Structure formats: C-alpha cells, structure tokens
C-alpha cells in the first residue's frame, strides 16, 4: 500500500476573515497555501499552514448553520468530526494564552490523560469549534 499521511482538516466558518486572523494569532497559521472563491456557490475558502506543516482549511458559505458542543462527549453524539487535536509543548502555557490573550472559551482545564505522560485540555475557538490541546512526554 502507498504511504498515506494527513494533509489538512477543514472547518466551516461564519466569518472567514475573523477565523483566519484568530488562527494566525493563536497558532501561527499565517502561511496562505490556497485561497479559493466560488461565487456561484457563495463559497470562499483558505488553507492556512505553519512552518511545521499543520494545515487547516476554512470555508465560509452564507447561511451555513453553526454547530456547537458544550464538551467533547456531547460532540461524540454526532457522527462527524468532533474536534481538532493539537499537540503543544507546554499545556499550561498554551491553555493560559489561548483562554486569556486569544479569547478562547475554556471547555475543560488541563488534566491527566489515559496514556502515561499525556495531558490534555479543551478550548473552543471564537465560533465554538472544539480544540483539544495535548502535551506528551514523548514528541
């Protein structure tokens, strides 16, 4: 079988410019890999990346319906992607920065994970998308 690797994840958003700015500030996603507009469908999209290769696509379509979950267990009630998991070098610092300086909503405070040496926390971006922050002893 041919080797497969992850390329990107896509989030449907209400305000493309606002989310592009927030993810640029919060996670350093400042490189524009692609920008697309399909006027007949009312769609605008951008794929942003960072120097380490993380890629997130944001798609804006007028009239899209927001879906917000109060926690990751509630999100598991729908058969779709429920959150974006991001590995961070310092969980406490990332959680504090995102919920303070960047205005992310705290969903669950930093806690021990199931795997030894793993810790996690959840925040929500300005549009309510769940983000899991993960710190591991091994990188």
PDB file of C-alpha atoms in Angstrom:
ATOM      1  CA  UNK A   1       0.000   0.000   0.000  1.00  0.00           C
ATOM      2  CA  UNK A   2       1.144   3.527  -0.721  1.00  0.00           C
ATOM      3  CA  UNK A   3       2.118   5.537   2.347  1.00  0.00           C
ATOM      4  CA  UNK A   4      -0.597   7.959   3.381  1.00  0.00           C
ATOM      5  CA  UNK A   5      -0.199  10.971   5.608  1.00  0.00           C
ATOM      6  CA  UNK A   6      -2.527  13.622   6.913  1.00  0.00           C
ATOM      7  CA  UNK A   7      -2.837  16.731   4.716  1.00  0.00           C
ATOM      8  CA  UNK A   8      -5.388  19.067   6.346  1.00  0.00           C
ATOM      9  CA  UNK A   9      -8.692  19.382   8.163  1.00  0.00           C
ATOM     10  CA  UNK A  10     -11.491  21.724   7.098  1.00  0.00           C
ATOM     11  CA  UNK A  11     -13.716  23.876   9.300  1.00  0.00           C
ATOM     12  CA  UNK A  12     -16.901  25.513   8.051  1.00  0.00           C
ATOM     13  CA  UNK A  13     -16.956  29.043   9.493  1.00  0.00           C
ATOM     14  CA  UNK A  14     -19.296  32.024   9.589  1.00  0.00           C
ATOM     15  CA  UNK A  15     -16.585  34.696   9.295  1.00  0.00           C
ATOM     16  CA  UNK A  16     -13.597  33.684   7.185  1.00  0.00           C
ATOM     17  CA  UNK A  17     -11.534  36.820   7.849  1.00  0.00           C
ATOM     18  CA  UNK A  18     -12.077  36.644  11.620  1.00  0.00           C
ATOM     19  CA  UNK A  19     -11.169  32.949  11.865  1.00  0.00           C
ATOM     20  CA  UNK A  20      -8.156  33.416   9.586  1.00  0.00           C
ATOM     21  CA  UNK A  21      -6.890  36.187  11.881  1.00  0.00           C
ATOM     22  CA  UNK A  22      -7.645  34.222  15.084  1.00  0.00           C
ATOM     23  CA  UNK A  23      -5.883  31.016  13.996  1.00  0.00           C
ATOM     24  CA  UNK A  24      -2.952  33.077  12.700  1.00  0.00           C
ATOM     25  CA  UNK A  25      -2.557  34.742  16.084  1.00  0.00           C
ATOM     26  CA  UNK A  26      -3.413  31.720  18.239  1.00  0.00           C
ATOM     27  CA  UNK A  27      -1.446  29.014  16.397  1.00  0.00           C
ATOM     28  CA  UNK A  28       0.845  30.746  13.915  1.00  0.00           C
ATOM     29  CA  UNK A  29      -1.177  29.595  10.895  1.00  0.00           C
ATOM     30  CA  UNK A  30      -0.063  32.529   8.763  1.00  0.00           C
ATOM     31  CA  UNK A  31       1.087  30.927   5.511  1.00  0.00           C
ATOM     32  CA  UNK A  32      -1.657  31.012   2.853  1.00  0.00           C
ATOM     33  CA  UNK A  33      -1.336  27.772   0.856  1.00  0.00           C
ATOM     34  CA  UNK A  34      -4.509  28.235  -1.179  1.00  0.00           C
ATOM     35  CA  UNK A  35      -7.289  30.779  -1.489  1.00  0.00           C
ATOM     36  CA  UNK A  36     -10.455  29.971  -3.415  1.00  0.00           C
ATOM     37  CA  UNK A  37     -13.687  31.746  -4.268  1.00  0.00           C
ATOM     38  CA  UNK A  38     -16.641  30.087  -5.978  1.00  0.00           C
ATOM     39  CA  UNK A  39     -19.128  32.951  -6.394  1.00  0.00           C
ATOM     40  CA  UNK A  40     -21.894  30.826  -7.936  1.00  0.00           C
ATOM     41  CA  UNK A  41     -21.904  28.655  -4.781  1.00  0.00           C
ATOM     42  CA  UNK A  42     -21.281  31.575  -2.429  1.00  0.00           C
ATOM     43  CA  UNK A  43     -18.160  29.868  -1.097  1.00  0.00           C
ATOM     44  CA  UNK A  44     -14.871  31.394  -0.021  1.00  0.00           C
ATOM     45  CA  UNK A  45     -12.040  29.271   1.353  1.00  0.00           C
ATOM     46  CA  UNK A  46      -8.443  29.444   2.501  1.00  0.00           C
ATOM     47  CA  UNK A  47      -5.917  26.831   3.571  1.00  0.00           C
ATOM     48  CA  UNK A  48      -3.506  28.143   6.202  1.00  0.00           C
ATOM     49  CA  UNK A  49      -0.351  26.428   7.427  1.00  0.00           C
ATOM     50  CA  UNK A  50       2.534  26.901   9.805  1.00  0.00           C
ATOM     51  CA  UNK A  51       6.254  26.167   9.441  1.00  0.00           C
ATOM     52  CA  UNK A  52       5.824  22.696  10.997  1.00  0.00           C
ATOM     53  CA  UNK A  53       3.308  21.576   8.356  1.00  0.00           C
ATOM     54  CA  UNK A  54      -0.005  21.928  10.228  1.00  0.00           C
ATOM     55  CA  UNK A  55      -2.717  22.804   7.667  1.00  0.00           C
ATOM     56  CA  UNK A  56      -6.271  23.923   8.332  1.00  0.00           C
ATOM     57  CA  UNK A  57      -8.794  24.870   5.671  1.00  0.00           C
ATOM     58  CA  UNK A  58     -11.560  27.344   6.486  1.00  0.00           C
ATOM     59  CA  UNK A  59     -14.685  27.531   4.297  1.00  0.00           C
ATOM     60  CA  UNK A  60     -17.267  30.291   4.533  1.00  0.00           C
ATOM     61  CA  UNK A  61     -20.705  29.885   2.968  1.00  0.00           C
ATOM     62  CA  UNK A  62     -23.513  32.310   3.749  1.00  0.00           C
ATOM     63  CA  UNK A  63     -26.399  30.634   5.524  1.00  0.00           C
ATOM     64  CA  UNK A  64     -24.289  27.846   6.994  1.00  0.00           C
ATOM     65  CA  UNK A  65     -25.619  26.620  10.314  1.00  0.00           C
ATOM     66  CA  UNK A  66     -23.396  26.701  13.407  1.00  0.00           C
ATOM     67  CA  UNK A  67     -22.941  23.530  15.413  1.00  0.00           C
ATOM     68  CA  UNK A  68     -21.574  23.985  18.919  1.00  0.00           C
ATOM     69  CA  UNK A  69     -20.961  21.364  21.572  1.00  0.00           C
ATOM     70  CA  UNK A  70     -20.556  22.019  25.261  1.00  0.00           C
ATOM     71  CA  UNK A  71     -17.878  19.347  25.627  1.00  0.00           C
ATOM     72  CA  UNK A  72     -16.185  16.552  23.648  1.00  0.00           C
ATOM     73  CA  UNK A  73     -18.621  13.910  24.944  1.00  0.00           C
ATOM     74  CA  UNK A  74     -21.593  15.863  23.591  1.00  0.00           C
ATOM     75  CA  UNK A  75     -19.736  16.187  20.263  1.00  0.00           C
ATOM     76  CA  UNK A  76     -19.437  12.398  20.077  1.00  0.00           C
ATOM     77  CA  UNK A  77     -23.232  12.276  19.763  1.00  0.00           C
ATOM     78  CA  UNK A  78     -22.948  13.226  16.087  1.00  0.00           C
ATOM     79  CA  UNK A  79     -21.200  11.031  13.537  1.00  0.00           C
ATOM     80  CA  UNK A  80     -18.809  13.633  12.182  1.00  0.00           C
ATOM     81  CA  UNK A  81     -15.507  15.198  13.130  1.00  0.00           C
ATOM     82  CA  UNK A  82     -15.853  16.445  16.680  1.00  0.00           C
ATOM     83  CA  UNK A  83     -12.647  18.350  17.414  1.00  0.00           C
ATOM     84  CA  UNK A  84      -9.193  19.306  16.183  1.00  0.00           C
ATOM     85  CA  UNK A  85      -6.411  17.811  18.347  1.00  0.00           C
ATOM     86  CA  UNK A  86      -3.228  19.874  18.510  1.00  0.00           C
ATOM     87  CA  UNK A  87      -0.020  18.793  20.234  1.00  0.00           C
ATOM     88  CA  UNK A  88       1.576  21.593  22.239  1.00  0.00           C
ATOM     89  CA  UNK A  89       4.936  21.650  24.052  1.00  0.00           C
ATOM     90  CA  UNK A  90       3.565  23.233  27.262  1.00  0.00           C
ATOM     91  CA  UNK A  91      -0.105  22.554  28.004  1.00  0.00           C
ATOM     92  CA  UNK A  92      -0.456  25.008  30.891  1.00  0.00           C
ATOM     93  CA  UNK A  93       1.100  27.861  28.896  1.00  0.00           C
ATOM     94  CA  UNK A  94      -0.940  27.112  25.758  1.00  0.00           C
ATOM     95  CA  UNK A  95      -4.203  26.862  27.728  1.00  0.00           C
ATOM     96  CA  UNK A  96      -3.494  30.117  29.591  1.00  0.00           C
ATOM     97  CA  UNK A  97      -2.534  32.002  26.412  1.00  0.00           C
ATOM     98  CA  UNK A  98      -5.487  30.750  24.380  1.00  0.00           C
ATOM     99  CA  UNK A  99      -8.101  31.382  27.076  1.00  0.00           C
ATOM    100  CA  UNK A 100      -6.544  34.686  28.115  1.00  0.00           C
ATOM    101  CA  UNK A 101      -4.801  36.605  25.371  1.00  0.00           C
ATOM    102  CA  UNK A 102      -6.601  34.890  22.452  1.00  0.00           C
ATOM    103  CA  UNK A 103     -10.095  34.764  23.958  1.00  0.00           C
ATOM    104  CA  UNK A 104     -10.766  31.036  23.510  1.00  0.00           C
ATOM    105  CA  UNK A 105     -13.506  29.649  25.717  1.00  0.00           C
ATOM    106  CA  UNK A 106     -12.233  27.146  28.297  1.00  0.00           C
ATOM    107  CA  UNK A 107     -14.073  23.828  27.980  1.00  0.00           C
ATOM    108  CA  UNK A 108     -12.003  21.562  30.241  1.00  0.00           C
ATOM    109  CA  UNK A 109      -8.946  22.515  32.260  1.00  0.00           C
ATOM    110  CA  UNK A 110      -5.601  20.711  31.850  1.00  0.00           C
ATOM    111  CA  UNK A 111      -5.813  17.174  33.199  1.00  0.00           C
ATOM    112  CA  UNK A 112      -4.024  13.841  33.024  1.00  0.00           C
ATOM    113  CA  UNK A 113      -4.840  11.716  30.002  1.00  0.00           C
ATOM    114  CA  UNK A 114      -5.275   7.956  29.810  1.00  0.00           C
ATOM    115  CA  UNK A 115      -1.835   7.302  28.301  1.00  0.00           C
ATOM    116  CA  UNK A 116       1.095   7.648  30.667  1.00  0.00           C
ATOM    117  CA  UNK A 117       2.785  11.031  30.339  1.00  0.00           C
ATOM    118  CA  UNK A 118      -0.074  12.568  28.357  1.00  0.00           C
ATOM    119  CA  UNK A 119      -2.089  15.587  29.465  1.00  0.00           C
ATOM    120  CA  UNK A 120      -4.911  17.367  27.676  1.00  0.00           C
ATOM    121  CA  UNK A 121      -7.362  20.254  27.815  1.00  0.00           C
ATOM    122  CA  UNK A 122     -10.154  21.556  25.599  1.00  0.00           C
ATOM    123  CA  UNK A 123     -10.921  25.078  24.426  1.00  0.00           C
ATOM    124  CA  UNK A 124     -13.341  26.460  21.850  1.00  0.00           C
ATOM    125  CA  UNK A 125     -12.410  28.939  19.141  1.00  0.00           C
ATOM    126  CA  UNK A 126     -14.492  32.139  18.687  1.00  0.00           C
ATOM    127  CA  UNK A 127     -17.097  30.228  16.639  1.00  0.00           C
ATOM    128  CA  UNK A 128     -17.362  27.334  19.096  1.00  0.00           C
ATOM    129  CA  UNK A 129     -15.198  24.732  17.327  1.00  0.00           C
ATOM    130  CA  UNK A 130     -13.637  22.373  19.874  1.00  0.00           C
ATOM    131  CA  UNK A 131      -9.842  22.231  20.052  1.00  0.00           C
ATOM    132  CA  UNK A 132      -8.047  19.596  22.115  1.00  0.00           C
ATOM    133  CA  UNK A 133      -4.614  20.609  23.347  1.00  0.00           C
ATOM    134  CA  UNK A 134      -2.319  17.656  24.012  1.00  0.00           C
ATOM    135  CA  UNK A 135       1.042  17.554  25.775  1.00  0.00           C
ATOM    136  CA  UNK A 136       3.077  14.346  25.795  1.00  0.00           C
ATOM    137  CA  UNK A 137       6.366  13.430  27.428  1.00  0.00           C
ATOM    138  CA  UNK A 138       7.450  11.987  24.079  1.00  0.00           C
ATOM    139  CA  UNK A 139       7.436  14.162  20.978  1.00  0.00           C
TER     140      UNK A 139
END
